[in-house]
Amino acid sequence: MGHTATTQDSVGGLTATEHRLANGLRVVLSEDHLTPVAAVCLWYDVGSRHEVQGRTGLAHLFEHLMFQGSAQVPGNGHFELIQAAGGSLNGTTSFERTNYFETVPAHQLELALWLEADRMGTLLSALDQESLDNQRDVVKNERRQRYDNVPYGTAFERLAAMVYPEGHPYHHIPIGSMADLDAASLEDAQDFFRTYYAPNNAVLAVVGDIDPDQTLAWVEKYFGSIPSHEGKRPPRDGSLPGVIGAEARELLREDVPARAVMAAYRLPQDGTREADAADLALTALGGGESSRLHNRLVRRDRTAVAAGFGMLRLAGAPSLGWLDVKASGDAGTDEIEAAIDEELTRFAAEGPTPAELERAQAQLEREWLDRLATVGGRADELCKYAVLFGDPQLALTAVNRLLEVTRDEVRAVAAAHLRPDNRAVLVYEPEAPAAESGADADDSDTEAEGADK
């Protein structure tokens, strides 16, 4: 099985070449001889948006099962072999993808490629009821520890369910529900793996101190014989109106340390100029201690101890703007919300100042540079743009698009989306501690990407 179609681009000294095996596996290589390390990143085009009602959580459950052994690597062997070789590794699940990644000393690259190929090609032979039950319990415990039993833990889950309506592929978050995890059978898991863990549904990026010809030979040797699978159904349509149409609101009295106001807004889909403008708007409004909301609520009014506004970029549905304000002392949430609305209204009318736009662009440019500066970060970005937008080269030019956005475009996207009829709001009020309650708080994590291991 040979590889075909090689292309190359260069931006700021960074290059990436693309290849495709006969079984459909897309391969992206980026040489970087600055340090003697190599990163292997594998993105599978499957996330919680591909799940069906009644079987949520399978994508994230599989992230765990992929570390439970394959035909030639039993038990915890994947972790043990990489760590013994001086490397690091992990996997994460989001709405839109599941990724697995290792960074190893360059001379251990072949080991990392062999390990990834072995579980892609043979995991089913090692998947049994015992490992399924074991990892189902691990995921359920993770849900308790990170979502159900921590202050504000279920906030993101609640807001996603309010912004994306019932039946929408993004209505549920990657962690899944306890009931659905209990309902998942070994047959469900096997069918899920066959459908989505196929080479023609994946992108492999290798970045670092590599010999491209040798790397491709290893990829061909270990991945080339894995058969493709044509049974994947396309994800359900995630399109929605750009504006919700009416504010959704919920008041929660829970065991939390402080009052809080959290809100989620529908924003433009990733991959568009409007999404870049929205990212700049939220950065100017709530990205760090020089932002408008921090200056207003924390420094000036002193009604909050923290105020942030960030963007979860989504390619298959409207993106999500996440506002998170923790109140100070006895400050009331009505006062905080009034100040937030005042600042958003002013921003929608006037847009950012030239200095604010420059600062926001510099902040996002630095984050982009930080991601590309490490071999693991660059491998992940190349996979992201290949899977979600069909072109890994876009990873190397993303900052150029941000720097082209104008003040008026930022103002326009704020006026169109940062409005009361386009948000879901959670207001947290601390409950008086119950004497003998013993009940667990039912709150949530702001981590939108799902849960990593």
mmCIF file with all atom_site columns, C-alpha atoms in Angstrom, residues 34-103:
data_model
loop_
_atom_site.group_PDB
_atom_site.id
_atom_site.type_symbol
_atom_site.label_atom_id
_atom_site.label_alt_id
_atom_site.label_comp_id
_atom_site.label_asym_id
_atom_site.label_entity_id
_atom_site.label_seq_id
_atom_site.pdbx_PDB_ins_code
_atom_site.Cartn_x
_atom_site.Cartn_y
_atom_site.Cartn_z
_atom_site.occupancy
_atom_site.B_iso_or_equiv
_atom_site.pdbx_formal_charge
_atom_site.auth_seq_id
_atom_site.auth_comp_id
_atom_site.auth_asym_id
_atom_site.auth_atom_id
_atom_site.pdbx_PDB_model_num
ATOM 1  C CA . LEU A 1 34  ? 15.721  22.292 17.317 1.00 0.00 ? 34  LEU A CA 1
ATOM 2  C CA . THR A 1 35  ? 15.462  19.630 20.031 1.00 0.00 ? 35  THR A CA 1
ATOM 3  C CA . PRO A 1 36  ? 15.909  15.833 19.779 1.00 0.00 ? 36  PRO A CA 1
ATOM 4  C CA . VAL A 1 37  ? 12.249  14.986 20.388 1.00 0.00 ? 37  VAL A CA 1
ATOM 5  C CA . ALA A 1 38  ? 9.318   13.908 18.242 1.00 0.00 ? 38  ALA A CA 1
ATOM 6  C CA . ALA A 1 39  ? 5.575   14.225 18.746 1.00 0.00 ? 39  ALA A CA 1
ATOM 7  C CA . VAL A 1 40  ? 3.004   11.777 17.434 1.00 0.00 ? 40  VAL A CA 1
ATOM 8  C CA . CYS A 1 41  ? -0.599  12.984 17.365 1.00 0.00 ? 41  CYS A CA 1
ATOM 9  C CA . LEU A 1 42  ? -3.562  10.997 16.083 1.00 0.00 ? 42  LEU A CA 1
ATOM 10 C CA . TRP A 1 43  ? -6.960  12.628 15.650 1.00 0.00 ? 43  TRP A CA 1
ATOM 11 C CA . TYR A 1 44  ? -9.994  10.440 15.040 1.00 0.00 ? 44  TYR A CA 1
ATOM 12 C CA . ASP A 1 45  ? -12.945 12.229 13.484 1.00 0.00 ? 45  ASP A CA 1
ATOM 13 C CA . VAL A 1 46  ? -15.317 11.217 16.267 1.00 0.00 ? 46  VAL A CA 1
ATOM 14 C CA . GLY A 1 47  ? -16.593 13.109 19.274 1.00 0.00 ? 47  GLY A CA 1
ATOM 15 C CA . SER A 1 48  ? -19.736 13.400 21.313 1.00 0.00 ? 48  SER A CA 1
ATOM 16 C CA . ARG A 1 49  ? -21.560 15.032 18.354 1.00 0.00 ? 49  ARG A CA 1
ATOM 17 C CA . HIS A 1 50  ? -21.439 11.642 16.573 1.00 0.00 ? 50  HIS A CA 1
ATOM 18 C CA . GLU A 1 51  ? -23.284 9.856  19.391 1.00 0.00 ? 51  GLU A CA 1
ATOM 19 C CA . VAL A 1 52  ? -26.961 8.983  19.332 1.00 0.00 ? 52  VAL A CA 1
ATOM 20 C CA . GLN A 1 53  ? -29.548 9.573  22.028 1.00 0.00 ? 53  GLN A CA 1
ATOM 21 C CA . GLY A 1 54  ? -29.375 6.917  24.722 1.00 0.00 ? 54  GLY A CA 1
ATOM 22 C CA . ARG A 1 55  ? -25.714 6.151  24.049 1.00 0.00 ? 55  ARG A CA 1
ATOM 23 C CA . THR A 1 56  ? -23.979 9.364  25.057 1.00 0.00 ? 56  THR A CA 1
ATOM 24 C CA . GLY A 1 57  ? -20.474 9.134  26.475 1.00 0.00 ? 57  GLY A CA 1
ATOM 25 C CA . LEU A 1 58  ? -19.214 6.390  24.134 1.00 0.00 ? 58  LEU A CA 1
ATOM 26 C CA . ALA A 1 59  ? -16.614 8.651  22.491 1.00 0.00 ? 59  ALA A CA 1
ATOM 27 C CA . HIS A 1 60  ? -15.102 9.550  25.852 1.00 0.00 ? 60  HIS A CA 1
ATOM 28 C CA . LEU A 1 61  ? -15.409 5.994  27.163 1.00 0.00 ? 61  LEU A CA 1
ATOM 29 C CA . PHE A 1 62  ? -13.378 4.856  24.154 1.00 0.00 ? 62  PHE A CA 1
ATOM 30 C CA . GLU A 1 63  ? -10.657 7.336  24.937 1.00 0.00 ? 63  GLU A CA 1
ATOM 31 C CA . HIS A 1 64  ? -10.180 5.339  28.163 1.00 0.00 ? 64  HIS A CA 1
ATOM 32 C CA . LEU A 1 65  ? -10.551 1.929  26.507 1.00 0.00 ? 65  LEU A CA 1
ATOM 33 C CA . MET A 1 66  ? -7.751  2.783  24.066 1.00 0.00 ? 66  MET A CA 1
ATOM 34 C CA . PHE A 1 67  ? -5.327  2.641  27.005 1.00 0.00 ? 67  PHE A CA 1
ATOM 35 C CA . GLN A 1 68  ? -6.546  -0.777 28.193 1.00 0.00 ? 68  GLN A CA 1
ATOM 36 C CA . GLY A 1 69  ? -4.490  -2.980 25.930 1.00 0.00 ? 69  GLY A CA 1
ATOM 37 C CA . SER A 1 70  ? -4.394  -4.246 22.358 1.00 0.00 ? 70  SER A CA 1
ATOM 38 C CA . ALA A 1 71  ? -3.255  -7.492 20.717 1.00 0.00 ? 71  ALA A CA 1
ATOM 39 C CA . GLN A 1 72  ? 0.467   -7.092 21.407 1.00 0.00 ? 72  GLN A CA 1
ATOM 40 C CA . VAL A 1 73  ? 0.326   -4.561 24.270 1.00 0.00 ? 73  VAL A CA 1
ATOM 41 C CA . PRO A 1 74  ? -1.668  -5.968 27.187 1.00 0.00 ? 74  PRO A CA 1
ATOM 42 C CA . GLY A 1 75  ? -3.117  -4.008 30.101 1.00 0.00 ? 75  GLY A CA 1
ATOM 43 C CA . ASN A 1 76  ? -1.401  -0.729 30.902 1.00 0.00 ? 76  ASN A CA 1
ATOM 44 C CA . GLY A 1 77  ? 1.461   -1.455 28.507 1.00 0.00 ? 77  GLY A CA 1
ATOM 45 C CA . HIS A 1 78  ? 0.997   1.621  26.319 1.00 0.00 ? 78  HIS A CA 1
ATOM 46 C CA . PHE A 1 79  ? 1.634   3.964  29.259 1.00 0.00 ? 79  PHE A CA 1
ATOM 47 C CA . GLU A 1 80  ? 4.445   1.812  30.633 1.00 0.00 ? 80  GLU A CA 1
ATOM 48 C CA . LEU A 1 81  ? 6.368   1.551  27.352 1.00 0.00 ? 81  LEU A CA 1
ATOM 49 C CA . ILE A 1 82  ? 6.165   5.266  26.522 1.00 0.00 ? 82  ILE A CA 1
ATOM 50 C CA . GLN A 1 83  ? 7.085   6.378  30.033 1.00 0.00 ? 83  GLN A CA 1
ATOM 51 C CA . ALA A 1 84  ? 9.962   3.888  30.210 1.00 0.00 ? 84  ALA A CA 1
ATOM 52 C CA . ALA A 1 85  ? 11.227  5.393  26.944 1.00 0.00 ? 85  ALA A CA 1
ATOM 53 C CA . GLY A 1 86  ? 11.286  8.862  28.516 1.00 0.00 ? 86  GLY A CA 1
ATOM 54 C CA . GLY A 1 87  ? 8.094   10.078 26.851 1.00 0.00 ? 87  GLY A CA 1
ATOM 55 C CA . SER A 1 88  ? 4.759   11.545 27.878 1.00 0.00 ? 88  SER A CA 1
ATOM 56 C CA . LEU A 1 89  ? 1.293   10.735 26.545 1.00 0.00 ? 89  LEU A CA 1
ATOM 57 C CA . ASN A 1 90  ? -2.426  11.260 26.954 1.00 0.00 ? 90  ASN A CA 1
ATOM 58 C CA . GLY A 1 91  ? -5.740  11.461 25.137 1.00 0.00 ? 91  GLY A CA 1
ATOM 59 C CA . THR A 1 92  ? -8.727  13.827 25.214 1.00 0.00 ? 92  THR A CA 1
ATOM 60 C CA . THR A 1 93  ? -12.291 13.887 23.926 1.00 0.00 ? 93  THR A CA 1
ATOM 61 C CA . SER A 1 94  ? -14.322 16.858 22.704 1.00 0.00 ? 94  SER A CA 1
ATOM 62 C CA . PHE A 1 95  ? -17.598 17.481 20.922 1.00 0.00 ? 95  PHE A CA 1
ATOM 63 C CA . GLU A 1 96  ? -15.827 17.083 17.577 1.00 0.00 ? 96  GLU A CA 1
ATOM 64 C CA . ARG A 1 97  ? -12.857 14.718 17.884 1.00 0.00 ? 97  ARG A CA 1
ATOM 65 C CA . THR A 1 98  ? -10.885 12.263 20.011 1.00 0.00 ? 98  THR A CA 1
ATOM 66 C CA . ASN A 1 99  ? -7.111  12.674 20.049 1.00 0.00 ? 99  ASN A CA 1
ATOM 67 C CA . TYR A 1 100 ? -4.168  10.621 21.293 1.00 0.00 ? 100 TYR A CA 1
ATOM 68 C CA . PHE A 1 101 ? -0.652  11.974 21.570 1.00 0.00 ? 101 PHE A CA 1
ATOM 69 C CA . GLU A 1 102 ? 2.880   11.106 22.645 1.00 0.00 ? 102 GLU A CA 1
ATOM 70 C CA . THR A 1 103 ? 6.073   13.147 22.827 1.00 0.00 ? 103 THR A CA 1
#
